[in-house]
Short mmCIF file of C-alpha atoms (C1' of nucleotides) in Angstrom, two decimals:
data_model
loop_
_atom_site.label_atom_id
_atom_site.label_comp_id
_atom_site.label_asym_id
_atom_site.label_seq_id
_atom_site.Cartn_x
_atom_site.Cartn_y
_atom_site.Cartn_z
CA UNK A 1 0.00 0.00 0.00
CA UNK A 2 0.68 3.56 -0.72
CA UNK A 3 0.19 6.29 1.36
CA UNK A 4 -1.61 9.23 -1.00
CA UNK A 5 0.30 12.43 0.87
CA UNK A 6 3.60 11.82 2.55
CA UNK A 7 4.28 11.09 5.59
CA UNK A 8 4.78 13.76 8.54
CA UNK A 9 7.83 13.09 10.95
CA UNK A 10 7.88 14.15 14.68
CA UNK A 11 8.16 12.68 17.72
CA UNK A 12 6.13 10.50 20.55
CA UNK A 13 5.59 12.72 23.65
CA UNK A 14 2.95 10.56 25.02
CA UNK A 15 0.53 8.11 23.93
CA UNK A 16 -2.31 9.17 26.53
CA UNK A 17 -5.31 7.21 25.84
CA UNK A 18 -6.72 4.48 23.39
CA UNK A 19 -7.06 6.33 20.17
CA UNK A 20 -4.66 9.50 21.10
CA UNK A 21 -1.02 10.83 21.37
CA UNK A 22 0.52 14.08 21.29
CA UNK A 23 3.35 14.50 18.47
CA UNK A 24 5.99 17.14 18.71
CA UNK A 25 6.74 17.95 14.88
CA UNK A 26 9.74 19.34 13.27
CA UNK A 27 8.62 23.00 13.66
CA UNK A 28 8.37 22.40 17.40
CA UNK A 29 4.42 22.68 17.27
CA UNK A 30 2.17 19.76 19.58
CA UNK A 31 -0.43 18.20 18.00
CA UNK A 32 -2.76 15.17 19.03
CA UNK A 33 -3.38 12.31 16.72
CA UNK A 34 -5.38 9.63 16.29
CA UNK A 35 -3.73 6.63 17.43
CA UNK A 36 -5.43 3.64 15.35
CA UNK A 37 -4.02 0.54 17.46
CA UNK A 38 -5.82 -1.93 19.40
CA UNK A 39 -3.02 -3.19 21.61
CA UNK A 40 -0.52 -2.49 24.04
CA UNK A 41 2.07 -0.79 21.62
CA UNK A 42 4.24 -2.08 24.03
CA UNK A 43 7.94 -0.82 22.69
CA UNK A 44 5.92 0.95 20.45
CA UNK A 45 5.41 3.89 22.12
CA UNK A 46 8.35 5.09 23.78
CA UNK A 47 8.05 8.92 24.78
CA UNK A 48 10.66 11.14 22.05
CA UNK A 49 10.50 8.25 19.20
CA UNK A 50 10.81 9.38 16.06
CA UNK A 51 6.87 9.19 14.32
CA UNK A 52 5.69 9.37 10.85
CA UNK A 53 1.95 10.63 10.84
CA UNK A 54 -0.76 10.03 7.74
CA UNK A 55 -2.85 13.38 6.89
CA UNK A 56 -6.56 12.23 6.34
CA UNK A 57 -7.37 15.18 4.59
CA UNK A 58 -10.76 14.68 5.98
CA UNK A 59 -12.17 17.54 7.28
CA UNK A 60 -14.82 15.72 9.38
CA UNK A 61 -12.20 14.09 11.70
CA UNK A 62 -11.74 16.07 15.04
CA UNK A 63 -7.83 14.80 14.59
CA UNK A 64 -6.05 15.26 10.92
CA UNK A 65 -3.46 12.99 11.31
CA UNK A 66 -3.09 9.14 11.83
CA UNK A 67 0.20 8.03 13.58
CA UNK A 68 1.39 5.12 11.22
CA UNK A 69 4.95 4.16 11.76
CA UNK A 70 6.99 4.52 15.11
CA UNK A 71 11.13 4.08 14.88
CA UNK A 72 11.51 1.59 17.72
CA UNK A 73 15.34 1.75 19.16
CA UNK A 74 16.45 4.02 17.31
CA UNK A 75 16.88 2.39 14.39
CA UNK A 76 13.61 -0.17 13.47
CA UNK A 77 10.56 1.17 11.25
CA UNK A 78 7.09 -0.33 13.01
CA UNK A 79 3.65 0.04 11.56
CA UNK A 80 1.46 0.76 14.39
CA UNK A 81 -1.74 1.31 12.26
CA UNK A 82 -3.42 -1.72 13.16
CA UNK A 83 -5.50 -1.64 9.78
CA UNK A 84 -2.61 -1.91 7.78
CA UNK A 85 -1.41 -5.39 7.58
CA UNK A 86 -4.95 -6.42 6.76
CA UNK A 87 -4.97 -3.92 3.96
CA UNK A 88 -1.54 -5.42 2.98
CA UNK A 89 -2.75 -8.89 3.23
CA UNK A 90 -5.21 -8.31 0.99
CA UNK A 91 -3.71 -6.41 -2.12
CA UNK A 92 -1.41 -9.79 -1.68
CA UNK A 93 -3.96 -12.09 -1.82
CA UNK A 94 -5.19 -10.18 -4.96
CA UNK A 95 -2.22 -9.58 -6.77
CA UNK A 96 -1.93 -13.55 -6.25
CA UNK A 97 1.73 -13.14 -4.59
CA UNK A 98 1.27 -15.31 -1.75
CA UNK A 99 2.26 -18.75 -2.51
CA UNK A 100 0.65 -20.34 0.04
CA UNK A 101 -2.81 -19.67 -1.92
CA UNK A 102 -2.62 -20.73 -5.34
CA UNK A 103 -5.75 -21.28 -7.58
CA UNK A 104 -8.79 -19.62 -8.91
CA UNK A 105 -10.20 -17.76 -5.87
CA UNK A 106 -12.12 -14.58 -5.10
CA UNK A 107 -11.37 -13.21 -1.94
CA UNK A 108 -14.34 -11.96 0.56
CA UNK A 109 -13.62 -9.60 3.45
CA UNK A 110 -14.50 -9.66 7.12
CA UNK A 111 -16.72 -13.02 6.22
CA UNK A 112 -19.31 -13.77 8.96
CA UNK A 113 -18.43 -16.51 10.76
CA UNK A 114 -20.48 -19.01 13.84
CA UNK A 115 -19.77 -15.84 16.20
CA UNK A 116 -17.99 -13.03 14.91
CA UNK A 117 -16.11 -12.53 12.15
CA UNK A 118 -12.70 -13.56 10.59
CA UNK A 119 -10.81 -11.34 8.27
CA UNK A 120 -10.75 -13.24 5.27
CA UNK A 121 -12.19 -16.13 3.02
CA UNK A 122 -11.27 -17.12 0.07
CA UNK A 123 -14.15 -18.82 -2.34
CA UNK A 124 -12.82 -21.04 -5.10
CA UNK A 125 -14.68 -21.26 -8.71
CA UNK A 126 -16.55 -24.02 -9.03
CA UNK A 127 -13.85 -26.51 -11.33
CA UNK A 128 -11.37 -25.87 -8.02
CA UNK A 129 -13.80 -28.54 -5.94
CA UNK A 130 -12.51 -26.77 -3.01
CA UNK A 131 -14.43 -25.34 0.36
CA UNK A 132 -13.52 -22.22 1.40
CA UNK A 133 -9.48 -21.05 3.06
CA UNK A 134 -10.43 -19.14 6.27
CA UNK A 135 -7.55 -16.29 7.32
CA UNK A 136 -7.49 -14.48 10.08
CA UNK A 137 -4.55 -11.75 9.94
CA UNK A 138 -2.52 -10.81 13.74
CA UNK A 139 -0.06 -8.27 13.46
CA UNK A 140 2.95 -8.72 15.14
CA UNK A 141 5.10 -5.07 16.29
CA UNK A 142 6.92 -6.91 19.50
CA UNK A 143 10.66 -7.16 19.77
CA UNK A 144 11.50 -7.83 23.49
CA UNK A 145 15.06 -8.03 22.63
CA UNK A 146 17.38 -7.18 19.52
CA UNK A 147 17.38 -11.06 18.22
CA UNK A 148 15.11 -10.76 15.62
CA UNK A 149 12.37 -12.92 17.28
CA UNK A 150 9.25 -11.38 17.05
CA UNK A 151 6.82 -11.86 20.41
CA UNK A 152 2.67 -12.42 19.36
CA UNK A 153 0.88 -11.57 21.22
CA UNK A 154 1.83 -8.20 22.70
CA UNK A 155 -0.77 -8.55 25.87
CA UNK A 156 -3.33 -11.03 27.25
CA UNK A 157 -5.69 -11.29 24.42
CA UNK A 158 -9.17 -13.31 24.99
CA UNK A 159 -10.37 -12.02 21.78
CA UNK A 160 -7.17 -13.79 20.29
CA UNK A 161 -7.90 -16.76 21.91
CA UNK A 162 -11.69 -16.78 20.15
CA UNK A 163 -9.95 -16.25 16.85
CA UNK A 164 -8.18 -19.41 17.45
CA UNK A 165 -10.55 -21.51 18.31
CA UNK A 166 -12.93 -20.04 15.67
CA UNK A 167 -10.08 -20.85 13.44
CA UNK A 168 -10.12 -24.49 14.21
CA UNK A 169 -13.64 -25.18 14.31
CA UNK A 170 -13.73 -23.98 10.87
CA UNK A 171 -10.40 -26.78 10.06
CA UNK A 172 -13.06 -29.35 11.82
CA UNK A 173 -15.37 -28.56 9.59
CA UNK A 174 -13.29 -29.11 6.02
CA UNK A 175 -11.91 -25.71 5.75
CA UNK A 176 -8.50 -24.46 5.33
CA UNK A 177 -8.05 -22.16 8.52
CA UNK A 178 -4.71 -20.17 8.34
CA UNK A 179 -3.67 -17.88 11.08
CA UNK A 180 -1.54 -14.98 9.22
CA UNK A 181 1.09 -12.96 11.35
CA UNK A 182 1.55 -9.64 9.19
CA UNK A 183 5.22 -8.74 10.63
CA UNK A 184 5.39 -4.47 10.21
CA UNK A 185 8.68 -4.33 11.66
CA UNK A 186 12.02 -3.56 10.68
CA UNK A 187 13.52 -5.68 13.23
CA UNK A 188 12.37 -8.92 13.04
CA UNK A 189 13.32 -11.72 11.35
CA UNK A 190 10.72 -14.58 12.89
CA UNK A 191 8.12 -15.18 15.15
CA UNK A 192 7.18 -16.87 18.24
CA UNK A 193 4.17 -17.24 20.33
CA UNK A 194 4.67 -14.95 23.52
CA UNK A 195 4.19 -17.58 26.79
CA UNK A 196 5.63 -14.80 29.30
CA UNK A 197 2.73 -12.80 28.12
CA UNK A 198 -0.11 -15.14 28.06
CA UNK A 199 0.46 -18.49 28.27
CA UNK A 200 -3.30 -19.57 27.96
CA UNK A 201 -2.62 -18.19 23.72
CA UNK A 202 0.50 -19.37 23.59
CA UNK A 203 -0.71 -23.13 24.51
CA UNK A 204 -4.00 -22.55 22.65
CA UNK A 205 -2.04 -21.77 19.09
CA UNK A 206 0.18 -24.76 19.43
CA UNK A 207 -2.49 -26.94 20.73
CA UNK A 208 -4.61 -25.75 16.93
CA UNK A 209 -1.61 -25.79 14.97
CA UNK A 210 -1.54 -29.60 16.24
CA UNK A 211 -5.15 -29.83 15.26
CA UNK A 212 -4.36 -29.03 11.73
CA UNK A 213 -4.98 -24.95 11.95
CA UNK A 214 -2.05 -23.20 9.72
CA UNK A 215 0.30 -20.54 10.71
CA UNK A 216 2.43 -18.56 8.49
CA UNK A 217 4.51 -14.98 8.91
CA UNK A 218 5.52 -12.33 6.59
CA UNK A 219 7.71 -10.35 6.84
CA UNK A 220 6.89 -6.20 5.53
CA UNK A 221 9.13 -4.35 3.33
CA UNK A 222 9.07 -0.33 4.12
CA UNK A 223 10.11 2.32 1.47
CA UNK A 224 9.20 6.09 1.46
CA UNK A 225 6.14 6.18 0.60
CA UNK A 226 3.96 2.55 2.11
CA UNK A 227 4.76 -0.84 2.67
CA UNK A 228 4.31 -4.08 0.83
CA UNK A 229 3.98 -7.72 2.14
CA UNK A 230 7.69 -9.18 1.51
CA UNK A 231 8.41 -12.59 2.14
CA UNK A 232 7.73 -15.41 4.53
CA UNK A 233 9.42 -16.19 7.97
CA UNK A 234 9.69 -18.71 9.89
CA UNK A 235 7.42 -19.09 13.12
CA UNK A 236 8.29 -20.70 16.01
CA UNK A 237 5.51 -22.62 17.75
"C1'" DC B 1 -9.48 -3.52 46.97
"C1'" DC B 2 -11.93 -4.96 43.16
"C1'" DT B 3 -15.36 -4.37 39.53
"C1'" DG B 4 -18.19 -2.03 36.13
"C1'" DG B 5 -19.10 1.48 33.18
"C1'" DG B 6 -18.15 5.37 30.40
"C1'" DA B 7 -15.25 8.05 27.37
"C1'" DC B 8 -12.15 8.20 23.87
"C1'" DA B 9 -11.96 8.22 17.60
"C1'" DT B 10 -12.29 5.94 13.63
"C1'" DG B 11 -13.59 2.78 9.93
"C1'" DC B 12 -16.60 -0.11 8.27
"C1'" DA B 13 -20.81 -2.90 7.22
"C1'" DG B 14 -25.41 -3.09 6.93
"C1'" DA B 15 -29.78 -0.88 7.30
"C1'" DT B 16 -32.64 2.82 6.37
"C1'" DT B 17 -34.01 6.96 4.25
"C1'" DT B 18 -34.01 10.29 0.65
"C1'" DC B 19 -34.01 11.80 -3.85
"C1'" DC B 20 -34.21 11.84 -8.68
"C1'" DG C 1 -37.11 1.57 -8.90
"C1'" DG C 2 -32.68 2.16 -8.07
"C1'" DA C 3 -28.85 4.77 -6.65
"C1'" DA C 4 -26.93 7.68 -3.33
"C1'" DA C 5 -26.69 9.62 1.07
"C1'" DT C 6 -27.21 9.14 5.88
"C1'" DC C 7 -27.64 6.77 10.06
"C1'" DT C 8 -26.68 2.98 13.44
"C1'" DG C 9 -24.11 -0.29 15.61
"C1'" DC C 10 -20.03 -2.72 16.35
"C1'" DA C 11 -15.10 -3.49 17.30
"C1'" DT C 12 -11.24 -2.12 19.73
"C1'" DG C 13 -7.67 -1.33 24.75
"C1'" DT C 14 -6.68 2.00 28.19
"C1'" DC C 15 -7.62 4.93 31.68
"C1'" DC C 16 -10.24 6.91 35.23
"C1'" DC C 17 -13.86 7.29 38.46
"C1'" DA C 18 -17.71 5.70 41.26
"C1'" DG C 19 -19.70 2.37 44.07
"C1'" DG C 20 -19.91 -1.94 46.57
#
DNA sequence: CCTGGGACATGCAGATTTCC
DNA sequence: GGAAATCTGCATGTCCCAGG
């Protein structure tokens, strides 16, 4: 994905609620900004990081800008903008550049699902004889230390947990079920399952991945202007 | 001390209404 | 009648405050 106006730098002076944070910019100006993420952020959102900010050009929102990426030690691009990876998923599974789904498929968004919703199914033309791949897409901004391993999740996630057990009810059923890890992150290089954080996912996703339930990670290439979906890495269960 | 609820902002889907 | 515009509800984690 492309960003349509470029990106703003500044930096973090405090995220200070759910959706807000005030930015310092270049010109020394303070601004708040809507901060679209749904987790933690933890390392994310370390007070004088450097920032880059999306303008919305919408004149309806109370807040202009979007925080997007966050420089996390000094020296590692992150995508906080939680509605990203899906967004990258997607132009990936459309532009057919993901391997791991190969044939004649149209690809459905947010598809209702027993209770809730998953963020992806792919339907298969008729001559496939295939049911339906489910994906469900976790982004994964974590790096506890500078090793390149990748922590998922971030904080104790119930809602996680559903996901995973939505995911393999679906596999019980016939269906492909793949959990995607979307990897935004400059600094890491594969992915684990976070036990320290919360153990009850971490068992859950190997217990499913034993059940049959896939699990794949890809890694996110940054360049001025968006990101892509780059290649896969490998995930440690 | 613990729990529950509200506020916070946005995007999106689905429903409903309006308008030609 | 059908398209477009508008509304409604949901999802989402953190923080704070009130009440038991």
């Amino acid at each position: 994905m492309q960003y349509e106006l470029p990106l703003i730098e500044g930096r973090l002076i405090k995220r200070y609620k759910r959706f807000l944070a005030d930015i310092r910019l270049a010109d020394g100006s303070e601004i708040t900004v809507h901060c679209p993420n749904t987790g933690s952020m933890k390392r994310c959102a370390e007070p004088d990081s450097r920032v880059w900010l999306s303008d919305s050009a919408n004149p309806k929102r109370k807040y202009q800008f979007t925080w997007e990426w966050v420089e996390v030690d000094q020296k590692y691009k992150a995508c906080v903008n939680t509605a990203r990876p899906n967004r990258l998923v997607e132009e990936a599974l459309l532009a057919r550049s993901i391997p791991q789904f190969t044939g004649d498929y149209q690809v459905v968004r947010e598809p209702k699902v027993e209770d809730g919703r998953l963020d992806f199914r792919l339907d298969f033309a008729p001559a496939e004889g295939q049911t339906p791949t489910y994906i469900e897409v976790k982004s994964v901004t974590l790096l506890e230390q500078d090793n390149g391993l990748g922590c998922f999740p971030d904080a104790v996630t119930a809602r996680g947990l559903k996901h995973l057990q939505r995911l393999l009810v679906l596999h019980q059923e016939g269906h492909r079920a793949v959990l995607l890890f979307c990897v935004p992150h400059e600094g890491i290089q594969r992915v684990r399952a976070a036990d320290h954080i919360d153990p009850a996912y971490a068992k859950a996703l190997s217990e499913v991945v034993k059940q049959g339930v896939e699990v794949l990670a890809y890694s996110v290439k940054f360049d001025h202007a968006g990101m892509t979906l780059l290649n896969e890495i490998p995930v440690d269960i």
